[in-house]
Short mmCIF file of C-alpha atoms (C1' of nucleotides) in Angstrom, two decimals:
data_model
loop_
_atom_site.label_atom_id
_atom_site.label_comp_id
_atom_site.label_asym_id
_atom_site.label_seq_id
_atom_site.Cartn_x
_atom_site.Cartn_y
_atom_site.Cartn_z
CA MET A 1054 54.29 -48.87 6.34
CA THR A 1055 51.62 -46.77 4.65
CA SER A 1056 47.95 -46.63 5.53
CA PRO A 1057 45.59 -48.01 2.91
CA ARG A 1058 44.46 -45.66 0.18
CA ALA A 1059 41.01 -44.14 0.44
CA ASN A 1060 38.58 -42.69 -2.04
CA THR A 1061 37.80 -39.02 -1.81
CA LEU A 1062 35.03 -37.25 -3.66
CA ALA A 1063 35.41 -33.83 -5.21
CA VAL A 1064 33.35 -31.60 -7.46
CA SER A 1065 34.99 -29.27 -9.98
CA THR A 1066 33.55 -26.95 -12.57
CA VAL A 1067 34.76 -25.72 -15.93
CA ILE A 1068 33.31 -22.23 -16.30
CA PHE A 1069 33.15 -20.53 -19.68
CA ALA A 1070 32.46 -16.90 -20.41
CA LEU A 1071 32.69 -15.04 -23.68
CA ARG A 1072 34.60 -11.81 -23.52
CA PRO A 1073 35.73 -9.28 -26.07
CA ARG A 1074 39.37 -9.31 -26.97
CA GLY A 1075 41.70 -6.62 -28.19
CA ALA A 1076 42.02 -7.59 -31.80
CA GLY A 1077 41.98 -10.57 -34.07
CA PRO A 1078 39.76 -12.39 -36.52
CA SER A 1079 36.80 -12.82 -34.18
CA ALA A 1080 35.82 -10.17 -31.71
CA HIS A 1081 35.18 -12.48 -28.77
CA VAL A 1082 37.04 -15.32 -27.14
CA LEU A 1083 36.25 -17.95 -24.58
CA TRP A 1084 37.63 -17.37 -21.11
CA VAL A 1085 37.96 -19.72 -18.18
CA PRO A 1086 38.48 -18.73 -14.53
CA LEU A 1087 41.10 -20.70 -12.63
CA VAL A 1088 42.21 -20.70 -9.02
CA ARG A 1089 45.72 -20.92 -7.70
CA ARG A 1090 46.42 -23.90 -5.53
CA THR A 1091 47.40 -22.96 -2.00
CA ARG A 1092 48.71 -26.34 -0.93
CA ASP A 1093 50.48 -29.42 -2.20
CA PRO A 1094 50.29 -31.18 -4.54
CA PHE A 1095 50.73 -28.71 -7.37
CA LEU A 1096 51.21 -25.81 -4.97
CA ASN A 1097 50.85 -22.47 -6.78
CA GLN A 1098 49.72 -24.04 -10.03
CA TRP A 1099 46.43 -23.08 -11.60
CA ALA A 1100 43.50 -25.44 -11.29
CA LEU A 1101 39.78 -25.69 -11.87
CA PRO A 1102 37.60 -24.26 -9.11
CA GLY A 1103 36.06 -26.92 -6.96
CA GLY A 1104 36.17 -28.57 -3.59
CA TRP A 1105 35.43 -31.61 -1.53
CA LEU A 1106 31.92 -32.92 -1.65
CA SER A 1107 30.10 -32.97 1.63
CA ALA A 1108 27.58 -35.74 2.26
CA GLU A 1109 24.83 -33.17 2.71
CA GLU A 1110 25.17 -31.27 -0.53
CA GLU A 1111 23.68 -32.05 -3.93
CA LEU A 1112 26.24 -32.50 -6.69
CA GLU A 1113 24.87 -29.72 -8.81
CA HIS A 1114 24.61 -27.43 -5.84
CA ALA A 1115 28.26 -27.97 -5.03
CA ALA A 1116 29.12 -27.05 -8.61
CA SER A 1117 27.08 -23.86 -8.67
CA ARG A 1118 28.32 -22.89 -5.24
CA THR A 1119 31.99 -23.08 -6.19
CA LEU A 1120 31.06 -21.21 -9.33
CA GLU A 1121 29.52 -18.43 -7.31
CA GLU A 1122 32.47 -18.36 -4.94
CA THR A 1123 35.08 -17.99 -7.66
CA THR A 1124 33.27 -15.79 -10.15
CA GLY A 1125 30.55 -14.09 -8.14
CA LEU A 1126 28.20 -15.08 -10.95
CA ALA A 1127 25.17 -17.33 -11.28
CA PRO A 1128 25.37 -19.83 -14.11
CA LYS A 1129 22.92 -19.58 -16.98
CA PHE A 1130 23.82 -23.14 -17.88
CA LEU A 1131 25.14 -25.92 -15.68
CA GLU A 1132 25.47 -29.56 -16.56
CA GLN A 1133 27.43 -32.58 -15.52
CA LEU A 1134 30.38 -33.20 -17.81
CA PHE A 1135 32.14 -36.37 -16.75
CA THR A 1136 33.54 -38.11 -13.73
CA PHE A 1137 37.28 -38.50 -13.64
CA GLY A 1138 38.76 -41.11 -11.37
CA ASP A 1139 41.98 -42.49 -12.83
CA LEU A 1140 44.15 -43.97 -10.13
CA ASP A 1141 47.20 -41.97 -11.17
CA ARG A 1142 45.53 -38.59 -11.43
CA THR A 1143 46.43 -37.72 -7.86
CA PRO A 1144 49.23 -38.69 -5.51
CA GLY A 1145 48.18 -40.02 -2.13
CA ASP A 1146 44.51 -40.78 -1.72
CA ARG A 1147 42.57 -41.49 -4.84
CA VAL A 1148 40.34 -38.58 -5.76
CA VAL A 1149 37.24 -39.05 -7.87
CA SER A 1150 36.19 -35.73 -9.36
CA ILE A 1151 32.69 -35.18 -10.63
CA VAL A 1152 33.16 -32.39 -13.11
CA TYR A 1153 30.47 -29.96 -14.20
CA TRP A 1154 30.64 -27.35 -16.90
CA ALA A 1155 28.92 -24.00 -16.87
CA LEU A 1156 28.27 -20.98 -19.02
CA VAL A 1157 28.01 -17.50 -17.55
CA GLN A 1158 27.50 -14.07 -18.98
CA PRO A 1159 30.15 -11.51 -18.12
CA THR A 1160 27.83 -8.96 -16.58
CA GLU A 1161 28.19 -5.78 -14.58
CA ALA A 1162 31.60 -4.68 -15.65
CA ASP A 1163 33.01 -8.10 -14.99
CA ARG A 1164 31.81 -8.38 -11.47
CA ALA A 1165 34.04 -11.41 -11.46
CA ILE A 1166 36.52 -11.64 -8.66
CA VAL A 1167 40.08 -11.07 -9.71
CA ASP A 1168 42.70 -11.31 -7.03
CA ASP A 1169 46.03 -12.97 -6.80
CA ASN A 1170 44.46 -16.40 -6.51
CA VAL A 1171 41.72 -16.20 -9.11
CA ARG A 1172 42.38 -15.30 -12.71
CA TRP A 1173 40.72 -15.60 -16.09
CA PHE A 1174 42.57 -17.25 -18.96
CA ALA A 1175 41.87 -17.53 -22.65
CA ALA A 1176 40.56 -21.05 -23.12
CA ASP A 1177 42.85 -21.74 -26.05
CA ALA A 1178 45.99 -20.57 -24.27
CA LEU A 1179 45.99 -22.16 -20.85
CA PRO A 1180 49.13 -22.69 -18.82
CA GLN A 1181 50.04 -26.09 -17.51
CA LEU A 1182 47.34 -26.88 -14.98
CA ALA A 1183 47.31 -29.04 -11.87
CA PHE A 1184 46.28 -32.69 -12.04
CA ASP A 1185 44.57 -33.72 -15.28
CA HIS A 1186 42.80 -30.39 -15.58
CA ASN A 1187 44.15 -29.54 -19.02
CA ARG A 1188 42.53 -32.66 -20.36
CA ILE A 1189 39.30 -31.84 -18.57
CA VAL A 1190 39.11 -28.36 -20.05
CA ALA A 1191 39.88 -29.74 -23.49
CA TYR A 1192 37.01 -32.16 -23.14
CA ALA A 1193 34.66 -29.45 -21.92
CA LEU A 1194 35.61 -27.33 -24.91
CA TRP A 1195 34.83 -30.18 -27.24
CA ARG A 1196 31.49 -30.68 -25.57
CA LEU A 1197 30.67 -26.99 -25.79
CA ARG A 1198 31.43 -26.91 -29.49
CA THR A 1199 29.54 -30.09 -30.20
CA LYS A 1200 26.51 -29.05 -28.22
CA MET A 1201 26.44 -25.61 -29.78
CA GLU A 1202 25.57 -27.20 -33.11
CA TYR A 1203 22.36 -28.86 -32.07
CA SER A 1204 21.10 -27.04 -28.99
CA ARG A 1205 20.65 -23.45 -28.02
CA ILE A 1206 23.16 -23.07 -25.25
CA ALA A 1207 24.50 -19.98 -27.03
CA GLN A 1208 21.84 -17.97 -25.22
CA ALA A 1209 23.60 -18.65 -21.93
CA PHE A 1210 26.37 -16.28 -22.96
CA LEU A 1211 23.90 -13.47 -23.62
CA GLY A 1212 21.34 -11.42 -21.75
CA THR A 1213 17.61 -11.83 -22.05
CA SER A 1214 17.37 -10.06 -25.39
CA PHE A 1215 19.90 -9.86 -28.17
CA THR A 1216 20.34 -9.19 -31.85
CA LEU A 1217 20.95 -11.91 -34.39
CA ALA A 1218 24.41 -10.48 -34.95
CA GLN A 1219 25.24 -10.94 -31.28
CA LEU A 1220 23.96 -14.47 -31.31
CA ARG A 1221 25.95 -15.20 -34.42
CA GLU A 1222 29.03 -13.72 -32.81
CA VAL A 1223 28.68 -16.25 -30.01
CA HIS A 1224 28.47 -19.11 -32.43
CA GLU A 1225 31.42 -17.86 -34.41
CA ALA A 1226 33.58 -17.38 -31.35
CA VAL A 1227 32.84 -20.86 -30.08
CA LEU A 1228 33.03 -22.66 -33.40
CA LEU A 1229 36.02 -20.62 -34.54
CA ARG A 1230 34.67 -20.04 -38.02
CA PRO A 1231 32.61 -17.37 -39.76
CA LEU A 1232 28.95 -18.06 -40.40
CA ASP A 1233 26.86 -16.69 -43.23
CA PRO A 1234 24.56 -14.02 -41.74
CA ALA A 1235 21.74 -14.80 -44.14
CA ASN A 1236 21.79 -18.54 -43.57
CA PHE A 1237 22.30 -18.12 -39.86
CA ARG A 1238 19.23 -15.94 -39.67
CA ARG A 1239 17.13 -18.46 -41.52
CA SER A 1240 18.30 -21.44 -39.49
CA MET A 1241 17.53 -19.59 -36.27
CA GLU A 1242 14.14 -18.42 -37.50
CA SER A 1243 13.16 -21.88 -38.63
CA SER A 1244 14.23 -23.40 -35.32
CA GLY A 1245 11.23 -21.80 -33.73
CA THR A 1246 13.15 -20.90 -30.60
CA LEU A 1247 13.40 -17.17 -31.27
CA ILE A 1248 10.83 -14.53 -30.47
CA ASP A 1249 10.87 -11.09 -32.03
CA THR A 1250 10.51 -8.60 -29.17
CA GLY A 1251 9.43 -5.87 -31.59
CA GLU A 1252 12.17 -3.63 -30.30
CA ARG A 1253 15.16 -2.48 -32.27
CA VAL A 1254 18.58 -1.17 -31.42
CA ALA A 1255 19.14 2.30 -32.80
CA GLY A 1256 22.31 4.29 -32.68
CA ALA A 1257 24.61 2.47 -35.04
CA ARG A 1258 25.28 3.87 -38.44
CA HIS A 1259 23.37 1.17 -40.23
CA ARG A 1260 19.92 -0.31 -40.29
CA PRO A 1261 18.77 -0.91 -36.69
CA PRO A 1262 18.60 -4.64 -35.92
CA ARG A 1263 15.69 -6.37 -34.20
CA LEU A 1264 15.94 -7.64 -30.66
CA TYR A 1265 15.03 -11.26 -30.01
CA ARG A 1266 14.31 -13.39 -27.00
CA TYR A 1267 14.44 -17.16 -26.64
CA THR A 1268 11.34 -19.18 -26.04
CA SER A 1269 11.39 -20.46 -22.50
CA THR A 1270 11.38 -24.22 -23.05
CA GLU A 1271 13.04 -26.59 -25.40
CA PRO A 1272 11.85 -30.08 -26.26
CA THR A 1273 13.63 -32.12 -23.60
CA PRO A 1274 14.85 -35.63 -24.25
CA PRO A 1275 12.56 -38.19 -22.68
CA THR A 1276 14.89 -38.89 -19.83
CA ASP A 1277 17.15 -36.12 -18.84
CA PRO A 1278 18.96 -37.67 -15.89
CA THR A 1279 18.57 -34.60 -13.76
CA ASN A 1280 15.28 -33.11 -14.88
CA ARG A 1281 16.39 -29.82 -13.51
CA HIS A 1282 17.61 -27.92 -16.51
CA GLU A 1283 14.93 -28.49 -19.05
CA GLU A 1284 16.28 -25.60 -21.00
CA PHE A 1285 19.34 -27.52 -22.06
CA ALA A 1286 19.02 -31.22 -22.24
CA HIS A 1287 21.94 -33.38 -21.26
CA ASP A 1288 23.68 -34.88 -24.23
CA ASP A 1289 23.34 -36.13 -26.33
CA ARG A 1290 23.85 -36.61 -28.52
CA ILE A 1291 26.91 -36.40 -26.69
CA ARG A 1292 27.65 -36.88 -30.62
CA MET B 18 21.76 -39.22 18.30
CA THR B 19 22.86 -40.21 14.82
CA SER B 20 26.38 -40.24 13.45
CA PRO B 21 27.06 -37.76 10.65
CA ARG B 22 26.28 -38.88 7.13
CA ALA B 23 29.14 -40.00 4.92
CA ASN B 24 29.66 -40.25 1.21
CA THR B 25 30.04 -43.68 -0.32
CA LEU B 26 31.15 -44.40 -3.84
CA ALA B 27 29.64 -47.10 -6.00
CA VAL B 28 29.88 -48.18 -9.61
CA SER B 29 26.90 -49.68 -11.44
CA THR B 30 26.45 -50.80 -15.01
CA VAL B 31 23.49 -50.93 -17.34
CA ILE B 32 24.12 -53.90 -19.61
CA PHE B 33 22.25 -54.32 -22.86
CA ALA B 34 22.06 -57.36 -25.05
CA LEU B 35 19.91 -58.01 -28.07
CA ARG B 36 18.11 -61.32 -28.02
CA PRO B 37 15.52 -62.95 -30.22
CA ARG B 38 12.05 -63.06 -28.89
CA GLY B 39 9.15 -65.40 -29.48
CA ALA B 40 7.00 -63.30 -31.70
CA GLY B 41 6.08 -59.73 -32.41
CA PRO B 42 6.75 -56.95 -34.89
CA SER B 43 10.54 -57.03 -34.59
CA ALA B 44 12.45 -60.23 -34.17
CA HIS B 45 14.81 -58.99 -31.47
CA VAL B 46 14.43 -57.09 -28.24
CA LEU B 47 16.74 -55.39 -25.80
CA TRP B 48 17.44 -57.27 -22.60
CA VAL B 49 18.99 -56.11 -19.36
CA PRO B 50 20.46 -58.34 -16.63
CA LEU B 51 19.51 -57.44 -13.08
CA VAL B 52 20.55 -58.80 -9.72
CA ARG B 53 18.38 -59.43 -6.71
CA ARG B 54 19.30 -57.48 -3.64
CA THR B 55 20.31 -59.66 -0.73
CA ARG B 56 20.12 -57.02 1.97
CA ASP B 57 18.30 -53.89 3.01
CA PRO B 58 17.36 -51.44 1.73
CA PHE B 59 15.20 -52.81 -1.06
CA LEU B 60 15.82 -56.39 0.05
CA ASN B 61 14.77 -58.87 -2.68
CA GLN B 62 14.10 -56.16 -5.24
CA TRP B 63 15.89 -56.15 -8.57
CA ALA B 64 18.73 -53.73 -9.12
CA LEU B 65 21.53 -52.90 -11.51
CA PRO B 66 24.69 -54.93 -11.10
CA GLY B 67 27.43 -53.01 -9.35
CA GLY B 68 29.33 -52.65 -6.15
CA TRP B 69 31.38 -50.43 -3.93
CA LEU B 70 34.38 -48.80 -5.49
CA SER B 71 37.70 -49.67 -3.97
CA ALA B 72 40.42 -47.04 -3.91
CA GLU B 73 42.68 -49.31 -5.95
CA GLU B 74 40.42 -50.00 -8.90
CA GLU B 75 39.90 -47.94 -12.05
CA LEU B 76 36.30 -46.85 -12.60
CA GLU B 77 36.00 -48.56 -15.93
CA HIS B 78 37.59 -51.70 -14.59
CA ALA B 79 35.06 -51.86 -11.80
CA ALA B 80 32.29 -51.58 -14.37
CA SER B 81 33.63 -54.32 -16.63
CA ARG B 82 34.38 -56.53 -13.67
CA THR B 83 30.84 -56.42 -12.34
CA LEU B 84 29.70 -56.98 -15.89
CA GLU B 85 31.81 -60.11 -16.12
CA GLU B 86 30.64 -61.30 -12.74
CA THR B 87 26.95 -61.02 -13.53
CA THR B 88 26.87 -62.01 -17.19
CA GLY B 89 30.05 -63.97 -17.72
CA LEU B 90 30.57 -61.83 -20.79
CA ALA B 91 33.14 -59.29 -21.93
CA PRO B 92 31.67 -55.99 -23.11
CA LYS B 93 32.13 -54.96 -26.74
CA PHE B 94 31.25 -51.45 -25.69
CA LEU B 95 31.62 -49.77 -22.32
CA GLU B 96 31.25 -46.12 -21.57
CA GLN B 97 30.51 -43.86 -18.66
CA LEU B 98 26.86 -42.83 -18.58
CA PHE B 99 26.30 -40.43 -15.73
CA THR B 100 26.99 -39.97 -12.05
CA PHE B 101 23.96 -40.05 -9.81
CA GLY B 102 24.25 -38.55 -6.38
CA ASP B 103 20.93 -37.11 -5.26
CA LEU B 104 20.76 -36.87 -1.49
CA ASP B 105 17.46 -38.72 -1.32
CA ARG B 106 18.35 -41.61 -3.59
CA THR B 107 19.44 -43.75 -0.66
CA PRO B 108 18.48 -43.95 2.98
CA GLY B 109 21.35 -43.76 5.46
CA ASP B 110 24.69 -42.79 4.03
CA ARG B 111 24.68 -40.83 0.82
CA VAL B 112 25.72 -43.01 -2.10
CA VAL B 113 27.21 -41.51 -5.23
CA SER B 114 26.91 -43.98 -8.10
CA ILE B 115 29.08 -43.69 -11.16
CA VAL B 116 27.03 -45.49 -13.76
CA TYR B 117 28.42 -47.10 -16.89
CA TRP B 118 26.55 -48.62 -19.77
CA ALA B 119 27.64 -51.56 -21.84
CA LEU B 120 26.71 -53.57 -24.89
CA VAL B 121 27.38 -57.29 -25.09
CA GLN B 122 26.69 -59.93 -27.67
CA PRO B 123 24.71 -62.91 -26.43
CA THR B 124 27.21 -65.58 -27.40
CA GLU B 125 27.71 -69.27 -26.78
CA ALA B 126 24.16 -70.28 -26.13
CA ASP B 127 23.68 -67.48 -23.65
CA ARG B 128 26.62 -68.30 -21.49
CA ALA B 129 25.09 -65.72 -19.24
CA ILE B 130 24.59 -66.75 -15.66
CA VAL B 131 21.00 -67.31 -14.72
CA ASP B 132 20.30 -68.28 -11.17
CA ASP B 133 17.83 -67.19 -8.61
CA ASN B 134 19.64 -63.91 -8.05
CA VAL B 135 20.47 -62.91 -11.60
CA ARG B 136 17.86 -62.58 -14.30
CA TRP B 137 17.42 -60.98 -17.68
CA PHE B 138 14.49 -58.67 -18.30
CA ALA B 139 13.08 -57.08 -21.42
CA ALA B 140 14.26 -53.49 -21.27
CA ASP B 141 10.82 -52.10 -22.02
CA ALA B 142 9.07 -54.17 -19.34
CA LEU B 143 11.11 -53.82 -16.19
CA PRO B 144 9.66 -54.36 -12.75
CA GLN B 145 9.96 -51.75 -10.06
CA LEU B 146 13.69 -51.56 -9.33
CA ALA B 147 15.62 -50.59 -6.24
CA PHE B 148 16.75 -47.01 -5.67
CA ASP B 149 16.50 -44.75 -8.73
CA HIS B 150 17.48 -47.55 -11.07
CA ASN B 151 14.39 -47.34 -13.27
CA ARG B 152 15.32 -43.78 -14.09
CA ILE B 153 18.90 -44.82 -14.77
CA VAL B 154 17.89 -47.53 -17.20
CA ALA B 155 15.51 -45.15 -18.94
CA TYR B 156 18.32 -42.70 -19.40
CA ALA B 157 20.68 -45.39 -20.68
CA LEU B 158 18.03 -46.44 -23.18
CA TRP B 159 17.68 -42.90 -24.39
CA ARG B 160 21.42 -42.64 -24.77
CA LEU B 161 21.62 -45.92 -26.67
CA ARG B 162 18.93 -44.82 -29.10
CA THR B 163 20.44 -41.39 -29.57
CA LYS B 164 23.93 -42.71 -30.09
CA MET B 165 22.77 -45.37 -32.51
CA GLU B 166 21.84 -42.67 -34.97
CA TYR B 167 25.23 -41.08 -35.35
CA SER B 168 27.78 -43.69 -34.32
CA ARG B 169 28.35 -47.31 -35.07
CA ILE B 170 27.74 -48.90 -31.72
CA ALA B 171 25.35 -51.32 -33.42
CA GLN B 172 28.33 -53.51 -34.17
CA ALA B 173 28.77 -54.19 -30.47
CA PHE B 174 25.67 -56.39 -30.56
CA LEU B 175 27.10 -58.47 -33.40
CA GLY B 176 30.08 -60.70 -34.08
CA THR B 177 33.05 -59.73 -36.19
CA SER B 178 31.24 -60.22 -39.48
CA PHE B 179 27.59 -59.80 -40.29
CA THR B 180 25.12 -59.25 -43.07
CA LEU B 181 23.45 -55.95 -43.73
CA ALA B 182 20.15 -57.50 -42.74
CA GLN B 183 21.54 -58.41 -39.34
CA LEU B 184 22.91 -54.93 -38.86
CA ARG B 185 19.61 -53.46 -39.89
CA GLU B 186 17.81 -55.74 -37.48
CA VAL B 187 19.89 -54.28 -34.66
CA HIS B 188 18.98 -50.77 -35.63
CA GLU B 189 15.32 -51.62 -35.96
CA ALA B 190 15.19 -53.36 -32.61
CA VAL B 191 16.83 -50.45 -30.85
CA LEU B 192 15.02 -47.66 -32.64
CA LEU B 193 11.72 -49.53 -32.58
CA ARG B 194 10.84 -48.75 -36.17
CA PRO B 195 11.32 -50.44 -39.53
CA LEU B 196 14.04 -49.17 -41.81
CA ASP B 197 14.06 -49.25 -45.59
CA PRO B 198 16.55 -51.96 -46.60
CA ALA B 199 17.63 -50.12 -49.74
CA ASN B 200 18.25 -46.81 -48.00
CA PHE B 201 19.84 -48.48 -45.02
CA ARG B 202 22.29 -50.21 -47.31
CA ARG B 203 23.22 -46.98 -49.01
CA SER B 204 23.66 -45.00 -45.83
CA MET B 205 25.92 -47.71 -44.42
CA GLU B 206 27.93 -47.99 -47.61
CA SER B 207 28.41 -44.25 -47.82
CA SER B 208 29.50 -44.05 -44.20
CA GLY B 209 32.75 -45.70 -45.19
CA THR B 210 32.81 -47.84 -42.06
CA LEU B 211 31.89 -51.12 -43.72
CA ILE B 212 34.23 -53.54 -45.43
CA ASP B 213 33.01 -56.25 -47.76
CA THR B 214 34.68 -59.47 -46.66
CA GLY B 215 33.98 -61.09 -50.03
CA GLU B 216 32.25 -63.96 -48.29
CA ARG B 217 28.59 -64.76 -48.55
CA VAL B 218 26.13 -66.68 -46.46
CA ALA B 219 24.62 -69.56 -48.37
CA GLY B 220 21.86 -71.84 -47.21
CA ALA B 221 18.83 -69.63 -47.12
CA ARG B 222 16.25 -69.89 -49.82
CA HIS B 223 17.10 -66.55 -51.35
CA ARG B 224 20.05 -64.71 -52.79
CA PRO B 225 23.04 -65.22 -50.47
CA PRO B 226 23.89 -61.96 -48.69
CA ARG B 227 27.41 -60.55 -48.38
CA LEU B 228 29.28 -60.56 -45.10
CA TYR B 229 30.73 -57.27 -43.88
CA ARG B 230 33.20 -56.19 -41.25
CA TYR B 231 33.63 -52.83 -39.63
CA THR B 232 36.70 -50.76 -40.20
CA SER B 233 38.78 -50.83 -37.07
CA THR B 234 38.86 -47.15 -36.18
CA GLU B 235 36.40 -44.35 -36.22
CA PRO B 236 37.26 -40.69 -36.33
CA THR B 237 37.50 -39.98 -32.62
CA PRO B 238 36.48 -36.64 -31.16
CA PRO B 239 39.52 -34.56 -30.31
CA THR B 240 39.24 -35.20 -26.63
CA ASP B 241 37.63 -38.37 -25.64
CA PRO B 242 37.88 -38.15 -21.86
CA THR B 243 39.03 -41.71 -21.52
CA ASN B 244 41.03 -42.34 -24.66
CA ARG B 245 40.51 -46.01 -24.17
CA HIS B 246 37.67 -46.87 -26.48
CA GLU B 247 38.57 -45.16 -29.66
CA GLU B 248 36.05 -47.29 -31.42
CA PHE B 249 33.16 -45.49 -29.82
CA ALA B 250 33.75 -41.95 -28.82
CA HIS B 251 32.06 -40.60 -25.74
CA ASP B 252 29.24 -38.23 -26.54
CA ASP B 253 28.67 -36.75 -27.34
CA ARG B 254 27.23 -35.31 -29.03
CA ILE B 255 25.97 -36.99 -26.52
CA ARG B 256 24.30 -35.23 -29.95
"C1'" DG C 866 25.80 10.20 -51.40
"C1'" DC C 867 28.48 6.66 -48.99
"C1'" DA C 868 29.67 3.00 -45.74
"C1'" DA C 869 28.01 -0.71 -43.07
"C1'" DA C 870 25.30 -3.96 -41.40
"C1'" DA C 871 20.26 -5.70 -41.63
"C1'" DG C 872 17.47 -8.37 -44.09
"C1'" DT C 873 15.41 -10.93 -48.55
"C1'" DG C 874 15.67 -13.85 -52.68
"C1'" DT C 875 17.55 -17.34 -55.62
"C1'" DT C 876 20.45 -21.05 -57.05
"C1'" DT C 877 23.06 -25.00 -56.13
"C1'" DT C 878 24.35 -29.03 -53.47
"C1'" DA C 879 23.84 -32.63 -50.50
"C1'" DT C 880 21.07 -35.72 -47.98
"C1'" DA C 881 16.94 -38.28 -46.60
"C1'" DT C 882 12.90 -40.79 -48.08
"C1'" DA C 883 9.75 -43.44 -50.82
"C1'" DC C 884 9.14 -46.98 -53.84
"C1'" DA C 885 9.52 -49.58 -58.36
"C1'" DC C 886 12.02 -53.26 -60.02
"C1'" DC C 887 15.57 -56.82 -61.09
"C1'" DC C 888 18.68 -60.75 -59.08
"C1'" DA C 889 20.00 -65.15 -57.05
"C1'" DT C 890 18.98 -68.72 -54.31
"C1'" DG C 891 16.13 -73.03 -52.10
"C1'" DC C 892 12.44 -75.72 -52.69
"C1'" DG D 72 8.03 -71.83 -61.40
"C1'" DC D 73 7.55 -69.34 -57.13
"C1'" DA D 74 8.49 -67.30 -52.77
"C1'" DT D 75 11.97 -64.65 -50.31
"C1'" DG D 76 15.03 -61.59 -49.13
"C1'" DG D 77 19.40 -59.37 -51.59
"C1'" DG D 78 20.54 -55.66 -54.19
"C1'" DT D 79 20.06 -51.54 -57.84
"C1'" DG D 80 17.82 -47.50 -59.91
"C1'" DT D 81 15.28 -43.40 -59.74
"C1'" DA D 82 12.29 -39.72 -58.49
"C1'" DT D 83 10.95 -36.57 -54.82
"C1'" DA D 84 11.30 -33.84 -50.63
"C1'" DT D 85 13.93 -31.50 -47.29
"C1'" DA D 86 17.75 -29.13 -45.59
"C1'" DA D 87 22.46 -26.92 -45.98
"C1'" DA D 88 25.40 -23.82 -48.26
"C1'" DA D 89 26.82 -20.04 -51.51
"C1'" DC D 90 26.05 -15.64 -52.99
"C1'" DA D 91 23.62 -11.66 -55.39
"C1'" DC D 92 20.89 -8.02 -54.13
"C1'" DT D 93 17.81 -4.66 -51.64
"C1'" DT D 94 16.85 -1.86 -47.27
"C1'" DT D 95 17.71 1.33 -43.55
"C1'" DT D 96 20.29 3.76 -40.70
"C1'" DG D 97 24.50 7.50 -39.30
"C1'" DC D 98 27.41 10.65 -40.98
#
DNA sequence: GCAAAAGTGTTTTATATACACCCATGC
DNA sequence: GCATGGGTGTATATAAAACACTTTTGC
């Protein structure tokens, strides 16, 4: 005789960073940190970072905390993605996972933790993950690509100032296609979200590019459910 | 001495229907069914239909079940909206609410249940609701309006066949602005989602309009997290 | 000078909008 | 006929894409 099933609440986070890669068509690729499971089910398999939700912790806080614990980084973008609760996604108790997604910049010589139980993987070449985590990452990737087209989350992969070429590189790496430099420049300039810092980057053997910053606020949708990250409104058009 | 707080899981649903109204600029308005709370907290105040989540019920099933129980209707559209879990949204135990939103057609002489504890309200003139439910409805409204512009959820308010004027009326009522009939026709025709049934509606004292149907499937985003409602992909772009 | 990327200009294409006007029906 | 929406045509404005060309640096 088995005891009745119970609901358990968990928070997980899909963390994206953009890192240079050896060679290939585009110079940067999306990477995702995963943690190795240290218990059953799916012992030793890779999974999204996350943990049980305590009754005293805000959802978003739980997401950014696990993010800090696995990458050592603070997110420049953090947003709720979806809540997964299919009955068959876990054996034993039913686990409802509130999943967030985050963008971080790979700073300070990849300050990111890398030990035997935490590793970064190329987002388009993941191994078989625990639970339904492959599906979750795939959905997060779709959301990232969709949102990149109408918002300015690209900045979250970069520092405070950047050249248009760097910003374009981010878009190209995420969208997986080349963008016309001339048209990209115009569309960014006309968006009104860029500020010319006046500075330039010398040193390369070509005309020194300008450095830009982002304006601090973006027109937020009337009712962002969280009202915490005005910089990047929640969906929308979850298109 | 108080016992430690616990997490509780609930599912609620924001249900929209489009119903004719007495007079005014547009002939139809959005309505939302609410239920009266029969216990504390917020005793007697109006709230979104919903209930506790059992460990044996799928999230979406819980949403459509409460929808059936409060309206007597089956949803033509049902999708996860957002998960609300702020610590201060409930007194006592912390309640995490997975909120769905749904569109129904007001069929069969408003088969909808109307008793002392269930009532329909105009979506733009709600009373003060229990918990954070005003904010939730506002967010659902924003999502409905956003999604109306790039998907074909409008059909969910209508029967299987409809005239272009009816479809336009839906858009106008949701978007709260008049649309050019000529341009609306063209944009719908060029979308490739409409099928001319060949039938017409006679009886009115003007040229009889054609009846259209929707094509059955829409290009789904690569990774709809649920894969159940291919007709209406989840955000995203939750644009 | 030459290579390479920054940056500007121009043309084409597609799409959205505004609005004039004809068509088919009921009365 | 006339009123009423159904339906077509067309001109204009705005934005996306394609691509030629000039500018500024390092070597």
